[in-house]
Structures are given as structure tokens and as C-alpha cells.
Amino acid sequence: MTTRPPRRVAFVDSGIGLLGYADALRALRPDLELVLALDPDHMPYGPRSPGEVRELILASAAAAAELEPVALVVACNTASVHGLEALRAELEPGLPVIGTVPAIRPAATTGGPVSIWSTAATSSSDYLRGLVDAFASEVETHSIAALGLAEAVEAVDPAEIDRAIGAALAETPADTRALVLGCTHYGLVADRISAALNSRGSEVTIFDSPVAVARQTLRRIGLEPEEAAVPTRTAPIVLLSGRRGELPERLRLYPQGARLLGGPAPGAGPRPTLAS
């Protein structure tokens, strides 16, 4: 009797932004094994040149591919912009590669105004302007650089996270109806962002893309969501700049990190509306 090999899905990012995407896939298919490839030696990717980002994400993907995943998810907006084409040329069709795009299209269906929080580099990029022109040209949009938020999330610094959220909120128009999280890190603190919005009486729907990316990943590998599937007993395999490692316990501050580490997640505010 032969044993069916494990079906693994790999996630690559410069830092912990991939946690929300891995958690979303596990919610839809708890029987899949996970590979989490972070690059702490070279993060953050935002200030780096496109060529540097491309080479770094190719190296992370190569290390993850050695573990024979059935799909690879680029859970990083910067890496998706600069490295997705190269990754697909290198790995497909043998290994499907799924990128990440901010959820501007579904946010635009609210009628606006739409505010988009992202890193400083992304907020002024041709990439973001192209997405707005393609999917939200008919609604009022505002691009806000959430300065320091990704770094605070990566450092798991609650006080600095709240400071950065407050600063971004101060730049966000009061009549905003939809808020797009344009950095994969931001979804880890969506509960804090929601609480900050509620504190000023704003009725804002938060849009993030982990669920949409998880569903696209399943489509690419020919699987349907099956939330009742028998969960894998295997902990995620963690790669740190290509080396085997472990997720730090401090990531339990985030519900997604707590679930991936195993054990109860901390209390959180309302779950944001996710693009699907």
C-alpha cells in the first residue's frame, strides 16, 4: 500500500505578511500542508530596486520549491509587482505561481470614496495608479502612505502599530466608505484598524485579499474549498532566508499567527470584509 505524498502550498514574502494568506488557505483546506518562506536577511523589499527584489524572491522561491509544493503564493505586493513574471517564467507550468493584488476592484463596487493604505513606495507607484485606472476610475480614490505600519507589524510592537494606524487614519478622508489594505502586513492588524475607524464613527468596509488569493490558489491546483477536511497534523515548515527555522512565539499577538502556531487566538475586533 502506497502512502499519498503530502500536498503542500508554499508562501513567500520578505516578512510575516504571508501569515494572513496562509491562514486563509488553511481555513478553506485544513488538510493542506504549508511552507512559509520568509526573508529576514533582506527585508524590507520596498526600498530595494526592482532587480534586487526579483533576485531575492527567485531565491526564496527556489528554496521553497525544493520542498515540492503543488503551488507557490507570492504573498507580497512588492514582490508580485517586480518578481511575478520572472517566477512564472522560471517555475510554470510545473509549479503554479499565484500573485497578490490589492482588492481595489471589489472596493470600487461600494461607490466610493475609496482609500488605499500602502507603503510609501507603493502609494506613489505606477503599479498602484494602474490598478486604480483599471478598476476604480469611476470612483473617488485616495492613496495614503501608512508610514511605519508594516515595520511596526513586523516588529510586533502594539504601541507603534496603534501610532502608525492613527497617523494613517488622520490622512484618510472622513467620508471614506471602503478601505483597501495595500500591504500584506496590514491584514494582521485589521482588527485594530477596524477599531480605530469605529472610534471616529466611520462606517467603513475594509477590503483585503487573502481569501481571494486562497480561492485562486485552490482553482490553480484543481481543488474545491473543503473546510471540513481532516486537518493536517503537520506544523508549517518555516524557511528563514532559505534556512529551516520556526515562527517566533511573539506572533501569537496576531490571530492568524496564533492559529498557525497552534492554540487559541487572542480576542479580536470585527473581522474585516475580505475580497473573494
XYZ file of C-alpha atoms in Angstrom:
276
model
C 0.000 0.000 0.000
C 1.487 3.340 -1.060
C 1.202 6.481 1.003
C -0.100 9.528 -0.800
C 2.536 12.277 -0.691
C 1.536 15.409 1.238
C 0.095 18.302 -0.735
C 1.986 21.406 0.224
C 1.442 25.011 -0.710
C 4.351 27.415 -0.307
C 4.079 31.100 0.577
C 6.917 33.568 0.015
C 7.287 37.082 1.417
C 10.011 39.274 2.833
C 8.385 39.079 6.272
C 5.310 37.976 8.195
C 2.715 39.402 5.816
C 2.315 35.876 4.459
C 0.699 34.702 7.715
C -2.734 36.026 6.780
C -2.614 34.347 3.382
C -1.501 31.006 4.777
C -4.204 31.232 7.456
C -6.884 31.944 4.832
C -5.868 28.908 2.781
C -5.800 26.696 5.865
C -9.341 27.821 6.719
C -10.545 26.683 3.293
C -8.431 23.495 3.112
C -7.128 22.459 6.538
C -5.729 19.263 5.028
C -3.023 21.072 3.042
C 0.494 21.364 4.424
C 2.099 24.796 4.420
C 5.580 26.101 3.659
C 6.266 29.632 4.918
C 9.357 31.171 3.292
C 10.356 34.486 4.892
C 13.479 36.501 4.063
C 14.603 38.235 7.273
C 18.142 38.706 5.949
C 16.952 41.094 3.251
C 13.659 42.602 4.367
C 12.059 45.015 3.766
C 11.803 44.758 -0.019
C 10.111 48.132 -0.503
C 13.264 50.318 -0.627
C 15.121 47.872 -2.899
C 15.424 48.176 -6.658
C 13.143 46.058 -8.868
C 16.133 43.950 -9.908
C 17.093 43.238 -6.290
C 13.537 42.274 -5.382
C 13.352 39.965 -8.374
C 16.568 38.158 -7.453
C 15.594 37.838 -3.789
C 12.137 36.439 -4.470
C 13.576 33.999 -7.022
C 15.987 32.740 -4.352
C 13.210 32.348 -1.758
C 11.020 30.564 -4.266
C 13.840 28.221 -5.246
C 14.356 27.219 -1.602
C 10.613 26.662 -1.137
C 10.366 24.685 -4.388
C 12.839 22.129 -3.057
C 10.080 21.040 -0.644
C 7.924 20.060 -3.637
C 4.838 22.245 -3.118
C 1.921 21.979 -5.525
C 1.624 25.786 -5.733
C 3.584 28.874 -4.730
C 1.884 32.048 -3.473
C 3.730 35.362 -3.607
C 2.170 36.940 -0.506
C 3.846 40.305 -1.014
C 2.669 43.207 -3.160
C 6.193 44.464 -3.901
C 7.438 41.012 -4.875
C 4.344 40.434 -7.012
C 4.991 43.675 -8.904
C 8.674 43.061 -9.564
C 9.050 39.296 -9.473
C 5.863 37.561 -10.587
C 6.708 37.485 -14.290
C 10.189 36.097 -13.611
C 8.849 33.490 -11.187
C 6.272 32.252 -13.667
C 8.894 32.059 -16.418
C 11.126 30.042 -14.093
C 8.605 27.724 -12.419
C 5.484 27.334 -14.536
C 3.827 25.238 -15.812
C 5.258 22.675 -13.395
C 4.593 24.825 -10.330
C 1.652 27.272 -10.431
C 2.573 30.724 -9.118
C -0.136 32.975 -7.649
C 0.457 36.681 -7.067
C -1.124 39.244 -4.763
C -3.074 42.324 -5.872
C -4.743 44.890 -3.572
C -8.535 44.460 -3.546
C -9.294 47.695 -5.397
C -11.819 46.188 -7.813
C -14.291 44.927 -5.160
C -13.776 48.060 -3.072
C -14.806 50.195 -6.042
C -18.214 48.469 -6.126
C -19.109 50.360 -2.930
C -19.285 53.525 -4.999
C -16.519 55.225 -3.037
C -14.850 57.197 -1.804
C -12.148 54.512 -1.589
C -8.977 54.976 0.442
C -5.956 52.756 -0.152
C -3.382 52.280 2.584
C 0.011 51.088 1.394
C 3.716 51.547 1.938
C 5.350 54.800 0.844
C 6.882 53.138 -2.212
C 3.603 51.566 -3.329
C 1.447 54.631 -2.676
C 3.272 56.660 -5.338
C 3.915 53.796 -7.759
C 2.823 53.430 -11.381
C 1.617 49.970 -10.348
C -0.978 51.345 -7.932
C -2.035 54.094 -10.336
C -2.541 51.448 -12.996
C -4.804 49.418 -10.725
C -6.860 52.467 -9.842
C -7.179 53.432 -13.510
C -8.185 49.892 -14.442
C -10.667 49.127 -11.668
C -11.694 52.340 -9.903
C -11.579 55.112 -12.492
C -15.246 55.951 -11.900
C -14.989 56.426 -8.135
C -13.149 58.863 -5.897
C -9.933 57.304 -4.579
C -7.273 58.408 -2.126
C -3.813 56.849 -1.768
C -2.422 57.053 1.767
C 1.101 56.073 2.775
C 0.710 54.269 6.111
C 4.197 55.233 7.209
C 5.829 52.777 9.589
C 2.850 50.433 9.826
C 4.411 47.449 8.041
C 7.578 47.826 10.102
C 5.597 48.021 13.356
C 3.592 44.917 12.423
C 6.792 43.045 11.589
C 8.298 44.058 14.943
C 5.088 43.078 16.803
C 5.072 46.466 18.547
C 1.465 47.226 19.640
C 2.156 50.810 20.670
C 3.881 51.644 17.389
C 1.177 49.810 15.431
C -1.509 51.977 17.032
C 0.564 55.127 16.410
C 1.012 54.284 12.733
C -2.692 53.435 12.348
C -3.626 56.746 13.970
C -1.317 58.673 11.656
C -2.727 56.957 8.555
C -6.270 57.497 9.798
C -5.581 61.216 10.176
C -4.782 61.326 6.445
C -7.872 59.298 5.490
C -10.896 61.374 4.400
C -13.789 61.183 6.845
C -16.266 60.227 4.118
C -14.308 57.124 3.079
C -16.653 54.176 2.545
C -14.103 51.496 1.613
C -10.564 50.991 2.873
C -8.197 48.787 0.847
C -5.254 47.241 2.665
C -2.486 47.524 0.083
C 0.253 45.739 2.027
C 0.026 42.111 3.126
C 1.214 43.034 6.626
C -1.787 45.258 7.295
C -4.298 42.433 7.401
C -2.643 41.103 10.543
C -3.909 44.180 12.397
C -7.236 44.596 10.581
C -8.981 44.315 13.941
C -7.023 47.318 15.272
C -7.676 49.277 12.080
C -11.397 48.483 12.332
C -11.470 49.588 15.969
C -9.743 52.863 15.080
C -12.245 53.527 12.299
C -15.154 52.758 14.626
C -13.763 55.114 17.252
C -14.304 58.061 14.924
C -17.786 56.897 13.964
C -16.870 55.877 10.440
C -18.883 53.229 8.617
C -16.087 51.810 6.503
C -15.763 48.386 4.912
C -12.223 47.011 4.965
C -11.092 45.081 1.897
C -8.175 42.670 1.939
C -7.210 39.865 -0.447
C -6.198 36.682 1.490
C -9.482 34.863 0.837
C -9.461 35.758 -2.860
C -5.856 34.591 -3.178
C -6.647 31.357 -1.306
C -9.557 30.619 -3.642
C -7.433 31.344 -6.697
C -4.736 29.035 -5.339
C -7.239 26.206 -4.999
C -8.503 26.804 -8.536
C -4.969 26.638 -9.891
C -4.366 23.236 -8.283
C -7.807 21.847 -9.085
C -9.258 21.720 -5.577
C -12.507 22.984 -4.109
C -12.792 24.574 -0.676
C -13.440 21.882 1.939
C -13.466 23.470 5.358
C -14.497 20.179 6.993
C -11.473 18.302 5.619
C -9.409 16.432 8.211
C -6.752 18.919 9.348
C -3.130 18.086 8.766
C -1.180 17.360 11.925
C 1.972 18.767 10.408
C 3.091 22.211 11.557
C 4.030 24.671 8.828
C 7.569 24.283 7.515
C 9.348 27.599 8.029
C 12.247 28.853 5.928
C 14.177 31.941 7.022
C 16.176 33.219 4.033
C 16.382 29.610 2.877
C 17.274 28.116 6.273
C 14.938 25.922 8.318
C 13.568 27.822 11.271
C 10.493 28.448 13.400
C 7.872 31.131 13.770
C 8.592 33.214 16.891
C 6.113 32.905 19.728
C 5.510 36.661 19.723
C 3.430 36.202 16.571
C 0.627 34.891 18.795
C -0.338 38.540 19.185
C -1.969 38.175 15.768
C -4.949 35.796 15.428
C -3.512 34.419 12.177
C -0.143 33.769 13.804
C -1.742 32.105 16.818
C -3.706 29.726 14.619
C -0.658 28.771 12.565
C 1.422 28.267 15.693
C -1.351 26.145 17.198
C -3.544 27.119 20.111
C -6.213 29.706 20.782
C -6.125 33.047 19.031
C -6.366 36.212 21.103
C -9.592 38.164 21.158
C -10.068 40.407 18.173
C -12.494 43.011 16.918
C -14.869 42.572 13.984
C -13.432 40.529 11.118
C -12.967 42.740 8.055
C -14.856 42.119 4.830
C -12.451 40.269 2.549
C -12.404 40.280 -1.204
C -13.356 36.923 -2.671
